[in-house]
């Protein structure tokens, strides 16, 4: 399932050329990841109480179209699990007309906050804690 959240590009997020600063694309992506977790019933305090927290291990941004102040965008987020301790996060930042402005792909895991190691089954752990685990299925 692909989750999404809408964002409006704010003036203070622009660079000297008048388009969205490159670092802000990553902030939008992180916002969408946290909103997905929250929508699934996994706000930050619930995750921390369970002794784990999400950790980004790798992120790649492909810039495809510029974004300017006032542009409204939709930021998608999808978790894709495999067999190991990590999972892929696939995201797009879409303009109102559906044009892909950026693609953000990453590798993430769930960190045991005491042992400081990745847990073995992030999909299972998240599903067991979530109020709506269907949102977390990629």
PDB file of N, CA and C in Angstrom, residues 68-103:
ATOM      1  N   UNK A  68       8.832  25.182  -6.532  1.00  0.00           N
ATOM      2  CA  UNK A  68       8.942  26.601  -6.174  1.00  0.00           C
ATOM      3  C   UNK A  68       7.960  26.923  -5.065  1.00  0.00           C
ATOM      4  N   UNK A  69       8.151  28.056  -4.432  1.00  0.00           N
ATOM      5  CA  UNK A  69       7.284  28.491  -3.346  1.00  0.00           C
ATOM      6  C   UNK A  69       5.816  28.451  -3.738  1.00  0.00           C
ATOM      7  N   UNK A  70       4.992  27.914  -2.849  1.00  0.00           N
ATOM      8  CA  UNK A  70       3.559  27.823  -3.084  1.00  0.00           C
ATOM      9  C   UNK A  70       3.123  26.561  -3.791  1.00  0.00           C
ATOM     10  N   UNK A  71       4.064  25.822  -4.388  1.00  0.00           N
ATOM     11  CA  UNK A  71       3.692  24.557  -5.026  1.00  0.00           C
ATOM     12  C   UNK A  71       3.125  23.603  -3.980  1.00  0.00           C
ATOM     13  N   UNK A  72       2.053  22.944  -4.352  1.00  0.00           N
ATOM     14  CA  UNK A  72       1.472  21.910  -3.492  1.00  0.00           C
ATOM     15  C   UNK A  72       1.949  20.565  -4.021  1.00  0.00           C
ATOM     16  N   UNK A  73       2.444  19.732  -3.123  1.00  0.00           N
ATOM     17  CA  UNK A  73       2.962  18.427  -3.514  1.00  0.00           C
ATOM     18  C   UNK A  73       2.366  17.330  -2.656  1.00  0.00           C
ATOM     19  N   UNK A  74       2.396  16.149  -3.205  1.00  0.00           N
ATOM     20  CA  UNK A  74       2.001  14.939  -2.473  1.00  0.00           C
ATOM     21  C   UNK A  74       3.257  14.099  -2.314  1.00  0.00           C
ATOM     22  N   UNK A  75       3.530  13.704  -1.069  1.00  0.00           N
ATOM     23  CA  UNK A  75       4.708  12.894  -0.762  1.00  0.00           C
ATOM     24  C   UNK A  75       4.223  11.486  -0.424  1.00  0.00           C
ATOM     25  N   UNK A  76       4.640  10.521  -1.227  1.00  0.00           N
ATOM     26  CA  UNK A  76       4.212   9.142  -1.006  1.00  0.00           C
ATOM     27  C   UNK A  76       5.241   8.392  -0.175  1.00  0.00           C
ATOM     28  N   UNK A  77       4.805   7.273   0.386  1.00  0.00           N
ATOM     29  CA  UNK A  77       5.712   6.459   1.190  1.00  0.00           C
ATOM     30  C   UNK A  77       5.226   5.014   1.177  1.00  0.00           C
ATOM     31  N   UNK A  78       6.174   4.118   0.900  1.00  0.00           N
ATOM     32  CA  UNK A  78       5.845   2.695   0.887  1.00  0.00           C
ATOM     33  C   UNK A  78       7.028   1.934   1.467  1.00  0.00           C
ATOM     34  N   UNK A  79       6.743   1.044   2.433  1.00  0.00           N
ATOM     35  CA  UNK A  79       7.761   0.178   3.016  1.00  0.00           C
ATOM     36  C   UNK A  79       7.728  -1.152   2.273  1.00  0.00           C
ATOM     37  N   UNK A  80       8.896  -1.636   1.866  1.00  0.00           N
ATOM     38  CA  UNK A  80       8.999  -2.917   1.165  1.00  0.00           C
ATOM     39  C   UNK A  80       9.977  -3.798   1.930  1.00  0.00           C
ATOM     40  N   UNK A  81       9.439  -4.858   2.515  1.00  0.00           N
ATOM     41  CA  UNK A  81      10.226  -5.720   3.386  1.00  0.00           C
ATOM     42  C   UNK A  81      10.792  -6.914   2.626  1.00  0.00           C
ATOM     43  N   UNK A  82      11.956  -7.333   3.065  1.00  0.00           N
ATOM     44  CA  UNK A  82      12.578  -8.539   2.542  1.00  0.00           C
ATOM     45  C   UNK A  82      12.750  -9.526   3.688  1.00  0.00           C
ATOM     46  N   UNK A  83      13.805 -10.277   3.627  1.00  0.00           N
ATOM     47  CA  UNK A  83      14.060 -11.324   4.618  1.00  0.00           C
ATOM     48  C   UNK A  83      14.902 -10.855   5.811  1.00  0.00           C
ATOM     49  N   UNK A  84      15.665  -9.800   5.643  1.00  0.00           N
ATOM     50  CA  UNK A  84      16.651  -9.433   6.658  1.00  0.00           C
ATOM     51  C   UNK A  84      16.179  -8.389   7.657  1.00  0.00           C
ATOM     52  N   UNK A  85      17.156  -7.735   8.237  1.00  0.00           N
ATOM     53  CA  UNK A  85      16.917  -6.732   9.270  1.00  0.00           C
ATOM     54  C   UNK A  85      16.580  -5.366   8.702  1.00  0.00           C
ATOM     55  N   UNK A  86      16.761  -5.187   7.412  1.00  0.00           N
ATOM     56  CA  UNK A  86      16.501  -3.888   6.800  1.00  0.00           C
ATOM     57  C   UNK A  86      15.327  -3.986   5.831  1.00  0.00           C
ATOM     58  N   UNK A  87      14.814  -2.834   5.454  1.00  0.00           N
ATOM     59  CA  UNK A  87      13.750  -2.776   4.467  1.00  0.00           C
ATOM     60  C   UNK A  87      13.940  -1.533   3.614  1.00  0.00           C
ATOM     61  N   UNK A  88      13.321  -1.556   2.455  1.00  0.00           N
ATOM     62  CA  UNK A  88      13.418  -0.455   1.512  1.00  0.00           C
ATOM     63  C   UNK A  88      12.257   0.501   1.730  1.00  0.00           C
ATOM     64  N   UNK A  89      12.548   1.783   1.648  1.00  0.00           N
ATOM     65  CA  UNK A  89      11.510   2.816   1.706  1.00  0.00           C
ATOM     66  C   UNK A  89      11.514   3.502   0.341  1.00  0.00           C
ATOM     67  N   UNK A  90      10.377   3.413  -0.347  1.00  0.00           N
ATOM     68  CA  UNK A  90      10.235   4.017  -1.675  1.00  0.00           C
ATOM     69  C   UNK A  90       9.284   5.201  -1.574  1.00  0.00           C
ATOM     70  N   UNK A  91       9.738   6.359  -2.041  1.00  0.00           N
ATOM     71  CA  UNK A  91       8.945   7.575  -1.932  1.00  0.00           C
ATOM     72  C   UNK A  91       9.029   8.395  -3.210  1.00  0.00           C
ATOM     73  N   UNK A  92       7.958   9.128  -3.468  1.00  0.00           N
ATOM     74  CA  UNK A  92       7.943  10.087  -4.568  1.00  0.00           C
ATOM     75  C   UNK A  92       7.386  11.396  -4.045  1.00  0.00           C
ATOM     76  N   UNK A  93       7.849  12.479  -4.626  1.00  0.00           N
ATOM     77  CA  UNK A  93       7.285  13.797  -4.383  1.00  0.00           C
ATOM     78  C   UNK A  93       6.650  14.216  -5.704  1.00  0.00           C
ATOM     79  N   UNK A  94       5.323  14.324  -5.683  1.00  0.00           N
ATOM     80  CA  UNK A  94       4.541  14.556  -6.893  1.00  0.00           C
ATOM     81  C   UNK A  94       3.949  15.951  -6.913  1.00  0.00           C
ATOM     82  N   UNK A  95       4.039  16.602  -8.070  1.00  0.00           N
ATOM     83  CA  UNK A  95       3.387  17.895  -8.249  1.00  0.00           C
ATOM     84  C   UNK A  95       1.877  17.669  -8.392  1.00  0.00           C
ATOM     85  N   UNK A  96       1.109  18.754  -8.308  1.00  0.00           N
ATOM     86  CA  UNK A  96      -0.346  18.629  -8.391  1.00  0.00           C
ATOM     87  C   UNK A  96      -0.808  17.970  -9.681  1.00  0.00           C
ATOM     88  N   UNK A  97      -0.069  18.155 -10.771  1.00  0.00           N
ATOM     89  CA  UNK A  97      -0.469  17.560 -12.048  1.00  0.00           C
ATOM     90  C   UNK A  97      -0.010  16.110 -12.191  1.00  0.00           C
ATOM     91  N   UNK A  98       0.591  15.557 -11.132  1.00  0.00           N
ATOM     92  CA  UNK A  98       1.041  14.174 -11.149  1.00  0.00           C
ATOM     93  C   UNK A  98       2.476  13.985 -11.593  1.00  0.00           C
ATOM     94  N   UNK A  99       3.130  15.054 -12.037  1.00  0.00           N
ATOM     95  CA  UNK A  99       4.531  14.978 -12.439  1.00  0.00           C
ATOM     96  C   UNK A  99       5.394  14.631 -11.228  1.00  0.00           C
ATOM     97  N   UNK A 100       6.310  13.702 -11.416  1.00  0.00           N
ATOM     98  CA  UNK A 100       7.220  13.333 -10.335  1.00  0.00           C
ATOM     99  C   UNK A 100       8.318  14.382 -10.246  1.00  0.00           C
ATOM    100  N   UNK A 101       8.373  15.099  -9.134  1.00  0.00           N
ATOM    101  CA  UNK A 101       9.406  16.109  -8.917  1.00  0.00           C
ATOM    102  C   UNK A 101      10.681  15.489  -8.360  1.00  0.00           C
ATOM    103  N   UNK A 102      10.520  14.427  -7.560  1.00  0.00           N
ATOM    104  CA  UNK A 102      11.685  13.762  -6.989  1.00  0.00           C
ATOM    105  C   UNK A 102      11.317  12.349  -6.569  1.00  0.00           C
ATOM    106  N   UNK A 103      12.324  11.493  -6.584  1.00  0.00           N
ATOM    107  CA  UNK A 103      12.196  10.142  -6.060  1.00  0.00           C
ATOM    108  C   UNK A 103      13.193   9.999  -4.922  1.00  0.00           C
TER     109      UNK A 103
END
